[in-house]
Coordinates of N, CA and C in Angstrom, one line a residue:
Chain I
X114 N -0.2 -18.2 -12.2 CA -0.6 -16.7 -12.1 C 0.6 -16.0 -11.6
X115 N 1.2 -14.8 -12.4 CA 2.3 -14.1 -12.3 C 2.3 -13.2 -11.0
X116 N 1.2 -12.8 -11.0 CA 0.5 -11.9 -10.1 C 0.5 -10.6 -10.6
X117 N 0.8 -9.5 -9.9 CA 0.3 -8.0 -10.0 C 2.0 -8.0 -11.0
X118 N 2.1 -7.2 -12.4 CA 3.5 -6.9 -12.5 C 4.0 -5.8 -13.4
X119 N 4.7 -4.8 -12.7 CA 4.9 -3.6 -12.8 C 6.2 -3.8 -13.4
X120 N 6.1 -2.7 -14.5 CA 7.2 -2.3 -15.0 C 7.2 -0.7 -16.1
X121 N 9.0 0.1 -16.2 CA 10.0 -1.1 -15.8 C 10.1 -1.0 -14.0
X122 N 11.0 -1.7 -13.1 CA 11.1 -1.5 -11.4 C 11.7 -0.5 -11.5
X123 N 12.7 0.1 -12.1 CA 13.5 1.0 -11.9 C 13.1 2.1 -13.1
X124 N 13.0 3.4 -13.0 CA 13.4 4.6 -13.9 C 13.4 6.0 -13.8
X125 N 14.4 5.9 -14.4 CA 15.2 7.7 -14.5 C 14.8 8.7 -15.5
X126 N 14.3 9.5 -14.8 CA 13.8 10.4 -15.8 C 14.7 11.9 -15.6
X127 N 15.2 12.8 -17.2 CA 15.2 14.0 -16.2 C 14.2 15.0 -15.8
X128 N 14.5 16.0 -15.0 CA 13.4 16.9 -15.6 C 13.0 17.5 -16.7
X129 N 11.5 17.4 -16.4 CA 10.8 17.8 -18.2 C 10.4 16.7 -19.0
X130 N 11.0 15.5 -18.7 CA 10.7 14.6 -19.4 C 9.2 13.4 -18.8
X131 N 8.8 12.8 -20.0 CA 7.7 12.2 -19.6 C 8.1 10.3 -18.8
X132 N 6.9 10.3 -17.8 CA 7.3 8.6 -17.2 C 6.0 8.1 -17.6
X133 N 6.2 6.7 -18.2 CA 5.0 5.7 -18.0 C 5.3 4.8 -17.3
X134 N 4.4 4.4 -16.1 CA 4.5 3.5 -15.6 C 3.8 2.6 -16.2
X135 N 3.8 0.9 -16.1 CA 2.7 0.0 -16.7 C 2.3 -0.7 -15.1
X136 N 1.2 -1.1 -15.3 CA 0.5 -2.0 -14.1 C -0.4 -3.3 -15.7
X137 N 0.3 -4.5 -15.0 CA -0.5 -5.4 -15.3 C -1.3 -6.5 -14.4
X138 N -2.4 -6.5 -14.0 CA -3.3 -6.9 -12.7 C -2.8 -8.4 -13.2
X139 N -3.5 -9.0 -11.6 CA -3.5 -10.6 -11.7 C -4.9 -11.1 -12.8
X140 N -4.7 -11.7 -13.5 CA -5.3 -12.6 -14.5 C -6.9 -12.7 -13.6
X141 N -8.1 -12.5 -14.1 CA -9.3 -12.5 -13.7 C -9.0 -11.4 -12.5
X142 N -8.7 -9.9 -12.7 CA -8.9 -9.0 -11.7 C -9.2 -7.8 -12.6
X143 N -10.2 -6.8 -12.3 CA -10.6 -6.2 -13.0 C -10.7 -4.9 -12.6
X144 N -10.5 -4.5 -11.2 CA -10.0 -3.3 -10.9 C -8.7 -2.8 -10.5
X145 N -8.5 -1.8 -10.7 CA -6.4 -1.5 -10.1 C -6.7 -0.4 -9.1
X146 N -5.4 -0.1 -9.1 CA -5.3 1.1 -8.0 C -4.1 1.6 -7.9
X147 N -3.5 2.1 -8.2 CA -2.3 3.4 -7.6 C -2.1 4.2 -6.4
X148 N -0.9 4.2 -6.1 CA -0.6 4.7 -4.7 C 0.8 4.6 -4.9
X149 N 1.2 6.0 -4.4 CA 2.4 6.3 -4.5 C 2.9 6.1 -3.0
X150 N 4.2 5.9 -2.8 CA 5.2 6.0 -1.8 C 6.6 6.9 -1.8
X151 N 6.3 8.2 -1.0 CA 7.6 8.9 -0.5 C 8.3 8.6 0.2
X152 N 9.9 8.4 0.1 CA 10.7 7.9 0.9 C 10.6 8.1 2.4
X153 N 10.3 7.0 3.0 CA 10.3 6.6 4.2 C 8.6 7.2 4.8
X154 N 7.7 7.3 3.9 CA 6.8 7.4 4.0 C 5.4 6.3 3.8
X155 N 4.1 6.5 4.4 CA 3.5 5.3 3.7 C 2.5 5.8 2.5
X156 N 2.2 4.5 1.6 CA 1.8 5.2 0.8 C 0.8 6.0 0.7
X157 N 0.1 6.1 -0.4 CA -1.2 7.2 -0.4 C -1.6 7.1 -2.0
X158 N -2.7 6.8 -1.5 CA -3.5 6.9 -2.5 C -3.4 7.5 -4.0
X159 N -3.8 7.6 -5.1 CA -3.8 7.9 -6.4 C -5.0 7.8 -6.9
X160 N -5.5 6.7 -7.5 CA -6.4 6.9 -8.3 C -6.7 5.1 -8.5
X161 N -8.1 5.0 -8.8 CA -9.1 3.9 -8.9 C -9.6 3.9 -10.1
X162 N -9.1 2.2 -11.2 CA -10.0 2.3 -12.1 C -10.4 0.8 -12.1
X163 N -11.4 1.0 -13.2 CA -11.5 -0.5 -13.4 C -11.8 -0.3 -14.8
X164 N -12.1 -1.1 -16.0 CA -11.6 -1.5 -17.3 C -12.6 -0.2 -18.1
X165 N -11.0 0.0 -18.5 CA -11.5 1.3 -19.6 C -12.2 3.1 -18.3
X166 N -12.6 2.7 -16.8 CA -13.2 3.1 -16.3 C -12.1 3.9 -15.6
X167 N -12.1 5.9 -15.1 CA -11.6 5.9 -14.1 C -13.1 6.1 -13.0
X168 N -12.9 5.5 -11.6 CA -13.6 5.2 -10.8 C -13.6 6.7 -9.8
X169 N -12.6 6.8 -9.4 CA -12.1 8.0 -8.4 C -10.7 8.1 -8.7
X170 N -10.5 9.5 -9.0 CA -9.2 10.0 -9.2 C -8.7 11.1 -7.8
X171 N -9.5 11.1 -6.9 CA -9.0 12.2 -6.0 C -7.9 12.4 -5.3
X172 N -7.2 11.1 -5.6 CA -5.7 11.6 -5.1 C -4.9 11.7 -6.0
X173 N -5.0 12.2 -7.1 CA -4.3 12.2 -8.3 C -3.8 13.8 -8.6
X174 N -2.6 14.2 -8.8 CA -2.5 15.5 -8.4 C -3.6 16.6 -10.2
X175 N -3.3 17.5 -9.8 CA -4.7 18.2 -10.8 C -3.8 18.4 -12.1
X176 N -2.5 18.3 -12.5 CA -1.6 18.6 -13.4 C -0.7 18.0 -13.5
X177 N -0.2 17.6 -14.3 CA 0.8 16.6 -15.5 C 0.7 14.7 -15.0
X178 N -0.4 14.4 -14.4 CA -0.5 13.2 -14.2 C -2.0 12.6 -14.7
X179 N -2.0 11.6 -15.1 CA -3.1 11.0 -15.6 C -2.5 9.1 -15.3
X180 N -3.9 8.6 -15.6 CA -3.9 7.3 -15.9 C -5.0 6.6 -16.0
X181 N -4.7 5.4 -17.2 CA -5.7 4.8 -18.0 C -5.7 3.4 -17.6
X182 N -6.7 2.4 -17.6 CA -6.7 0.9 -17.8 C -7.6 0.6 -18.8
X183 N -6.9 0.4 -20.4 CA -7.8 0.2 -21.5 C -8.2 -1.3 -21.7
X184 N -8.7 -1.4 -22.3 CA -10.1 -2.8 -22.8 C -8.9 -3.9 -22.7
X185 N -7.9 -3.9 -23.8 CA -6.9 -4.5 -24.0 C -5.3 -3.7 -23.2
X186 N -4.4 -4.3 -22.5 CA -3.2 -4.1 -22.1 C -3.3 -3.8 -20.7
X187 N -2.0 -3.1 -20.7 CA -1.8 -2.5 -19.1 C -2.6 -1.1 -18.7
X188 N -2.8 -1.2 -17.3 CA -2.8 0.0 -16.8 C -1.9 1.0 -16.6
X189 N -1.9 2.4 -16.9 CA -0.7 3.0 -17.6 C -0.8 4.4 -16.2
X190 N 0.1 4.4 -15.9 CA 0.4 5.6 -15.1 C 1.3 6.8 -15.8
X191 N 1.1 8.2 -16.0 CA 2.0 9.0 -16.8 C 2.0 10.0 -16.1
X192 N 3.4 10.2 -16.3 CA 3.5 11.4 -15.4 C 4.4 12.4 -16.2
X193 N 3.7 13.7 -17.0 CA 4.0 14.6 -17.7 C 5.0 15.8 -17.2
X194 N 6.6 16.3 -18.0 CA 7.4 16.9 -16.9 C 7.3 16.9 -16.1
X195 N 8.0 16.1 -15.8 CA 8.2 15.6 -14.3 C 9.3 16.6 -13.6
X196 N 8.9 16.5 -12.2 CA 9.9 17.4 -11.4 C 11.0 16.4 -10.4
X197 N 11.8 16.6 -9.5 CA 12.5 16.3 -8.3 C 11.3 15.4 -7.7
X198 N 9.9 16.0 -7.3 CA 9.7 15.6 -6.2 C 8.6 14.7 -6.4
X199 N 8.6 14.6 -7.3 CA 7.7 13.0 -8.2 C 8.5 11.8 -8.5
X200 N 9.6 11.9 -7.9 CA 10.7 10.8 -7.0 C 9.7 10.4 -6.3
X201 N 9.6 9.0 -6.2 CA 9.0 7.7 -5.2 C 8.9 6.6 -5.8
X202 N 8.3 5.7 -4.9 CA 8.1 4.7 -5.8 C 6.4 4.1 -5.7
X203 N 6.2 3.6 -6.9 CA 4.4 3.8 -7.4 C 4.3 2.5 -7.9
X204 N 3.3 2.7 -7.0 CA 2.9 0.9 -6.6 C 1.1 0.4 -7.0
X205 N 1.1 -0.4 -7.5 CA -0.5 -0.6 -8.3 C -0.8 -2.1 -7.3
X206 N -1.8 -1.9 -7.1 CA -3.1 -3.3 -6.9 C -3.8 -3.7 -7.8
X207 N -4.0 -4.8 -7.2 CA -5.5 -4.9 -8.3 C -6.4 -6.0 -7.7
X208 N -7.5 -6.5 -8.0 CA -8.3 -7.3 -7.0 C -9.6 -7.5 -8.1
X209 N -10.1 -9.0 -7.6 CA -11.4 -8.9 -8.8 C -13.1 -8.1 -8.5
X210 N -12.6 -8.0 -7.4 CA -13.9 -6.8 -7.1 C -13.3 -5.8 -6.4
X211 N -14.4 -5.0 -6.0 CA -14.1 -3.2 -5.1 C -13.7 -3.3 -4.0
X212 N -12.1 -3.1 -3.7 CA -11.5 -3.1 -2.5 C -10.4 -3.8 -2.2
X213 N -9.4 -3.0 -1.1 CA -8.2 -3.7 -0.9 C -8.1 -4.4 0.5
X214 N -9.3 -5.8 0.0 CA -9.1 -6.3 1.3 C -8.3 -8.1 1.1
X215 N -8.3 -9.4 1.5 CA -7.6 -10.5 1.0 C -7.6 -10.7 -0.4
X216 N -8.3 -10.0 -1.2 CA -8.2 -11.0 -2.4 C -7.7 -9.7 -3.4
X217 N -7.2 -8.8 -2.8 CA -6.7 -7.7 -3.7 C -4.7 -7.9 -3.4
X218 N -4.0 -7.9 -4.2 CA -2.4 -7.8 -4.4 C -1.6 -6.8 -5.2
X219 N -0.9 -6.6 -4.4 CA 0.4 -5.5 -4.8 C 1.3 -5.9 -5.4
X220 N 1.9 -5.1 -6.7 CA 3.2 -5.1 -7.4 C 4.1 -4.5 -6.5
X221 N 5.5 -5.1 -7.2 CA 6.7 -4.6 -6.6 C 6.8 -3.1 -6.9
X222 N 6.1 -2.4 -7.5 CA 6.7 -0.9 -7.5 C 7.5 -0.8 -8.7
X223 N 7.0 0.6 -9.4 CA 8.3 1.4 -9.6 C 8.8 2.3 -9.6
X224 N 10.1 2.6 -9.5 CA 11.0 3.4 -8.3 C 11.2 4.5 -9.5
X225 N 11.0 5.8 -9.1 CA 10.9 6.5 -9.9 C 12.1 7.5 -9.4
X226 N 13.1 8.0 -10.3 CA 14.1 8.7 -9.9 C 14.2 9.9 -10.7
X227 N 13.4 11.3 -10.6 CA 14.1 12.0 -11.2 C 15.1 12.8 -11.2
X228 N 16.2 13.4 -12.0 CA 17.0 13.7 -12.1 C 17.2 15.5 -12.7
Chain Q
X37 N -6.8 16.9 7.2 CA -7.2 15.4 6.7 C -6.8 14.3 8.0
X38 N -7.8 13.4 7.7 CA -7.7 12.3 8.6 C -6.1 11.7 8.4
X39 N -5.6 10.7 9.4 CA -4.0 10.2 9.5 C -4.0 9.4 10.4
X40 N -3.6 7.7 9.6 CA -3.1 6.9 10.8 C -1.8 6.7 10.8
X41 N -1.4 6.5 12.0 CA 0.4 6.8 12.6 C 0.6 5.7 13.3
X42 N 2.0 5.7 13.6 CA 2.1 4.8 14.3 C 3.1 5.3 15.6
X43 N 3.2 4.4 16.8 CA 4.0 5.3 17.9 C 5.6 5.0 17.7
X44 N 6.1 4.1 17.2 CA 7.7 3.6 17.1 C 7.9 3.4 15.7
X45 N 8.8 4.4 15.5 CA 9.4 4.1 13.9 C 10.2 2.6 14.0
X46 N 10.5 2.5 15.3 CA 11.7 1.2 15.0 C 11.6 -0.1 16.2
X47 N 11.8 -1.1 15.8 CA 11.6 -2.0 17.0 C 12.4 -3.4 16.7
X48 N 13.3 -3.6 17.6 CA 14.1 -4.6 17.6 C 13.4 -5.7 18.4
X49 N 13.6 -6.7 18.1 CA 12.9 -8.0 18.6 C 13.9 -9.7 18.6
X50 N 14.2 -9.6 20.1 CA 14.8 -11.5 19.8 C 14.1 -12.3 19.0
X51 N 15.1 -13.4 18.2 CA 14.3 -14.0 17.6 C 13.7 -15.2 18.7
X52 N 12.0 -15.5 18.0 CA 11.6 -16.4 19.0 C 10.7 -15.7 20.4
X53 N 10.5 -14.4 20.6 CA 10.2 -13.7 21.4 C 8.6 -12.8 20.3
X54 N 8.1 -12.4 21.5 CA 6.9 -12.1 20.7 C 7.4 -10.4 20.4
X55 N 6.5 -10.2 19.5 CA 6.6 -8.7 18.7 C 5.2 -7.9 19.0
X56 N 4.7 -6.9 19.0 CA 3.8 -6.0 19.3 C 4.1 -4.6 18.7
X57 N 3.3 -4.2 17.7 CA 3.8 -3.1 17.0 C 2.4 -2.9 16.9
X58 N 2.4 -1.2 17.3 CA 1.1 -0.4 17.3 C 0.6 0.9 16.3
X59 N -0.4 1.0 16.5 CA -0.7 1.8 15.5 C -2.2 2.6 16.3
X60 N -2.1 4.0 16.0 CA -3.1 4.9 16.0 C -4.0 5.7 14.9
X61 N -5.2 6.0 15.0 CA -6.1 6.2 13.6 C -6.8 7.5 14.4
X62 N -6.9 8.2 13.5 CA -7.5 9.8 14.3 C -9.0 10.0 13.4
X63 N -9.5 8.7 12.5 CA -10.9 9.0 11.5 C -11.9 8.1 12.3
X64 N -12.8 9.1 13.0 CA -13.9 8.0 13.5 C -14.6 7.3 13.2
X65 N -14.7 7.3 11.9 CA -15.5 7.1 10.9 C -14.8 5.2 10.4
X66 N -13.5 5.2 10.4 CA -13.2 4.5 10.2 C -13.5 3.0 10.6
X67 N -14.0 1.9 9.7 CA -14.5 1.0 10.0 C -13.8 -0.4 9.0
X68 N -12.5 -0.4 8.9 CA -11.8 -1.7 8.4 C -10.6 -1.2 8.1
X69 N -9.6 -2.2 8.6 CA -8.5 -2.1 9.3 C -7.4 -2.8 9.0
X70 N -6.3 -3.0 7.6 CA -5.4 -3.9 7.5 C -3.7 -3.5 7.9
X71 N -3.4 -4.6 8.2 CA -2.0 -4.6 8.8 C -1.1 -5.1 7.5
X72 N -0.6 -4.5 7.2 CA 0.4 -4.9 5.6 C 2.1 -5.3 6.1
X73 N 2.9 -6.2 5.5 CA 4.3 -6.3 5.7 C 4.8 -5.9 4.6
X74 N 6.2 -5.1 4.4 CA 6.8 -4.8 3.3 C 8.0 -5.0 3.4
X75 N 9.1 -5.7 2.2 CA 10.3 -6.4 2.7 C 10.9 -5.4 1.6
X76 N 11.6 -5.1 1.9 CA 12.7 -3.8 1.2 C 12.9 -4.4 -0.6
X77 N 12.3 -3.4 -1.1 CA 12.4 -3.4 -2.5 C 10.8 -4.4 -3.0
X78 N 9.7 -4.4 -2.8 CA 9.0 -5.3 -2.7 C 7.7 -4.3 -2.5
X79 N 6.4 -4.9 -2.8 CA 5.5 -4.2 -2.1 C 4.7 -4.5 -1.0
X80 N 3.7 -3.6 -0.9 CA 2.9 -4.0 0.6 C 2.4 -5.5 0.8
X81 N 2.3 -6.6 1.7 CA 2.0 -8.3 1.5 C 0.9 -8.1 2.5
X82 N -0.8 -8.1 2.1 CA -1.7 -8.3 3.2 C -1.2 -9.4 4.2
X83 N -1.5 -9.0 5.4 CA -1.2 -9.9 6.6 C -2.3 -10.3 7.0
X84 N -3.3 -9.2 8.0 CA -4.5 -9.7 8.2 C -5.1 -8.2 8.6
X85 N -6.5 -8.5 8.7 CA -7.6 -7.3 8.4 C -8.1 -8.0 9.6
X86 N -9.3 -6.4 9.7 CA -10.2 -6.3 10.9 C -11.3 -5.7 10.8
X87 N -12.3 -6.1 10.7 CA -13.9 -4.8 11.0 C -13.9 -4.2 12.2
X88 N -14.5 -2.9 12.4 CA -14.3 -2.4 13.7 C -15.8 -2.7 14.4
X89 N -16.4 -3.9 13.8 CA -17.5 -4.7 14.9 C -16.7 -5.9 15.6
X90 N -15.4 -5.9 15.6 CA -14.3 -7.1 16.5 C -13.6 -6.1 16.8
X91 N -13.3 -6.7 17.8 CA -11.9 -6.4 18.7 C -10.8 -7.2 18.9
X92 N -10.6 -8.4 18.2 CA -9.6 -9.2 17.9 C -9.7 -10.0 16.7
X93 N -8.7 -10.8 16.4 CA -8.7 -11.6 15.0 C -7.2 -12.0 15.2
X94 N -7.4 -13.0 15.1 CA -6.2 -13.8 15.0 C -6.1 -14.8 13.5
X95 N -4.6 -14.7 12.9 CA -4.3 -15.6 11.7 C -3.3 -16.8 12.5
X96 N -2.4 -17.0 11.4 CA -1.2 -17.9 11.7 C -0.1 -16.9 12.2
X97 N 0.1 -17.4 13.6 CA 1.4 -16.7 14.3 C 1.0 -15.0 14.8
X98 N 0.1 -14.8 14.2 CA -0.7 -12.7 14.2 C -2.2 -12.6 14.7
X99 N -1.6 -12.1 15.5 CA -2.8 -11.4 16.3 C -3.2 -9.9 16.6
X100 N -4.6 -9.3 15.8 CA -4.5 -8.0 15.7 C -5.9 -7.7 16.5
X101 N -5.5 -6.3 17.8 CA -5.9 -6.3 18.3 C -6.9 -4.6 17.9
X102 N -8.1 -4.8 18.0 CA -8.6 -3.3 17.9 C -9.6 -2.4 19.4
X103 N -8.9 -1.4 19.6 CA -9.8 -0.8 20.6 C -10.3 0.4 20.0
X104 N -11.7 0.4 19.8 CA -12.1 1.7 19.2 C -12.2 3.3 20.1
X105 N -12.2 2.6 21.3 CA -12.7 3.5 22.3 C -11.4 4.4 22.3
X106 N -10.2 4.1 22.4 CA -8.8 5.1 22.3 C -8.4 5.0 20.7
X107 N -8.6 4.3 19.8 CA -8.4 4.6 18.3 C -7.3 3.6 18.1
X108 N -7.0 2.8 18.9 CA -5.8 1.9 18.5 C -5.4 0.7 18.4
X109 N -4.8 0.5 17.5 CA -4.8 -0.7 16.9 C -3.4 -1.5 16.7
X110 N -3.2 -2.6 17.5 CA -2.3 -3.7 17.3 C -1.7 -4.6 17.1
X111 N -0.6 -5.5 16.0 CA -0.5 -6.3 15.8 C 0.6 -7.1 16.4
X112 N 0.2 -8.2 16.7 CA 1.1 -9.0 18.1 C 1.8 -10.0 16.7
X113 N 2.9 -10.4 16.6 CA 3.8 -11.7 16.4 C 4.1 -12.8 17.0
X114 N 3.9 -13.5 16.9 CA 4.0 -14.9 17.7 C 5.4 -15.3 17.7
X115 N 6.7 -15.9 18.7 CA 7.4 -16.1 18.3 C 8.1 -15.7 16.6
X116 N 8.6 -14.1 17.0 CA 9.1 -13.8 16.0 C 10.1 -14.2 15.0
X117 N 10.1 -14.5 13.9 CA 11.1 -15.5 13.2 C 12.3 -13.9 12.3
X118 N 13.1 -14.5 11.9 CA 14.4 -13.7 11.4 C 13.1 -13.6 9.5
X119 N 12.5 -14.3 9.2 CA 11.9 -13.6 8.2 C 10.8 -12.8 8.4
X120 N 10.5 -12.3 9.4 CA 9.3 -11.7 10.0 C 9.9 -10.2 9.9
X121 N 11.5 -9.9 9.4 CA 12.2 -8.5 9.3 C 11.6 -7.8 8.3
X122 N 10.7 -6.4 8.5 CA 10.5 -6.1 7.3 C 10.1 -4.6 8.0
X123 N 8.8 -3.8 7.0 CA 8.5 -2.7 7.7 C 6.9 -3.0 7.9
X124 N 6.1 -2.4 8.8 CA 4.8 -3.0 9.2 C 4.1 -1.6 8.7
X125 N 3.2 -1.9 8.2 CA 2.2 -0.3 8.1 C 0.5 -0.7 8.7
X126 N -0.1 -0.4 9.1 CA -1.2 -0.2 9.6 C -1.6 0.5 8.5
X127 N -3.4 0.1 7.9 CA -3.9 1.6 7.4 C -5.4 1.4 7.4
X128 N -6.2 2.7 7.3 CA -7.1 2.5 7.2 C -8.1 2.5 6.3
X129 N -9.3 1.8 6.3 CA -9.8 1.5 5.4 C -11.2 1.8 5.5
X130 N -11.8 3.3 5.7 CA -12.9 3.7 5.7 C -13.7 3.5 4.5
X131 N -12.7 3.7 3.7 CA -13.4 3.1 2.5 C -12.9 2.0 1.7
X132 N -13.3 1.5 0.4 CA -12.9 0.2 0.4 C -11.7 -0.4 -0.4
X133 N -11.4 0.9 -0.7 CA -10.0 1.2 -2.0 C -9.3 1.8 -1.4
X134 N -9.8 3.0 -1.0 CA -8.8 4.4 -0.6 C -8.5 3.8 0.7
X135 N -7.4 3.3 1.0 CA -6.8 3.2 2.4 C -5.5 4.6 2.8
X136 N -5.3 4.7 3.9 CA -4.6 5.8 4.6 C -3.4 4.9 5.5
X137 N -2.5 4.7 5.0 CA -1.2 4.0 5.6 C -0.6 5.0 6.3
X138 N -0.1 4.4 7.6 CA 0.5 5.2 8.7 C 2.1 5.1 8.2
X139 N 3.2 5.8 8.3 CA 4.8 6.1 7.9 C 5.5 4.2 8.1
X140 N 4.9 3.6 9.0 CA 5.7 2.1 9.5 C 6.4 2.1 10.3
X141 N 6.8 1.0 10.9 CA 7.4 0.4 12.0 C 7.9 -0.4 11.5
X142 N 9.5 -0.3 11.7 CA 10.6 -1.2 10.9 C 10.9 -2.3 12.1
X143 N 10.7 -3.3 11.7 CA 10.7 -4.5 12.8 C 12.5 -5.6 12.6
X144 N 13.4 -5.3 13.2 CA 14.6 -6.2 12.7 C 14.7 -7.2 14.2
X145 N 14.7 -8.5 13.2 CA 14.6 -9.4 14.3 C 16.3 -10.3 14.6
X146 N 16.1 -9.7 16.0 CA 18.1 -10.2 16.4 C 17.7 -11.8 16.0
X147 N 19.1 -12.9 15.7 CA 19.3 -13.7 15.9 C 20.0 -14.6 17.4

């Protein structure tokens, strides 16, 4: 089992331009989760789905961001013209039931740089 | 909005010497409690968790201590090791997804 794996770790976007993030959960895990981190900050929440499902989106800002977890593939984070301050790095879980308690695991991130 | 913090952005520790890094939660409400390690460039690594019907829990080497009555919460290290260097976040877990991480406590452990 590979575990939680994000990609790409690293990307540069400039302004105006679109980011996908990918989140691929650990093998028999069926919910994800998002949560971004501001430098030197801890993270915070995003948004809760589970397949095909979003669950809770309430930390998800109300414009140029969305994200999906379809039947087949990754969970997809997008972040539409992007600005400066959507720099951080965005980090996914995933777990086979509701919650980030032992049996839920985090990706390395990825580090989002805009320019 | 609710916010858990912590009191020391930074804490140096002998190696071999115990560690103690704290954390404060301002949601009353709050009733489960994980202590995460994060090693630079990497993400959050569950450590150990707490219901707030305990007031202690001990793993391997960690011991996390909860007092509900002043809102705070801490995790002890047992003979600190040089890979125990990372950043610690405390967060809360009122609910069972949405957790609230406090900024961290950067732990560097001397040799």
């Amino acid at each position: 089992n590979a575990g939680v794996m994000q990609n790409p770790r690293h990307l540069v976007r400039r302004r105006g331009q679109e980011a996908r993030l990918r989140c691929s959960p650990m093998k028999g895990h069926s919910h994800v989760y998002w949560y971004r981190q501001l430098p030197e900050e801890g993270l915070k929440f995003m948004v809760y789905l589970q397949k095909e499902n979003i669950i809770d989106e309430s930390g998800m800002p109300k414009e140029r961001f969305s994200a999906e977890f379809p039947k087949e593939g990754p969970s997809i984070l997008r972040i539409q013209q992007v600005v400066r301050g959507d720099s951080a790095a965005y980090f996914c879980a995933s777990s086979p039931t509701q919650g980030l308690g032992t049996e839920a695991f985090f990706g390395q991130g990825t580090r989002l740089t805009v320019v | 909005g609710e916010s858990v913090g912590l009191h020391l952005p930074t804490l140096s520790v002998q190696e071999g010497d115990n560690s103690i890094i704290n954390c404060a939660y301002s949601n009353s409400a709050s009733d489960y409690f994980i202590w995460y390690k994060q090693e630079s460039g990497k993400g959050p690594q569950f450590i150990i968790d707490i219901r707030s019907n305990m007031d202690k829990r001990q793993g391997q080497r960690v011991t996390v201590l909860l007092n509900k009555t002043v809102k705070h919460l801490s995790l002890q290290i047992a003979a600190t090791q040089p890979g125990d260097s990372a950043v610690y976040f405390c967060a809360d877990g009122a609910g069972s997804y949405q957790l609230t991480f406090g900024k961290g406590t950067k732990l560097s452990v001397i040799p």
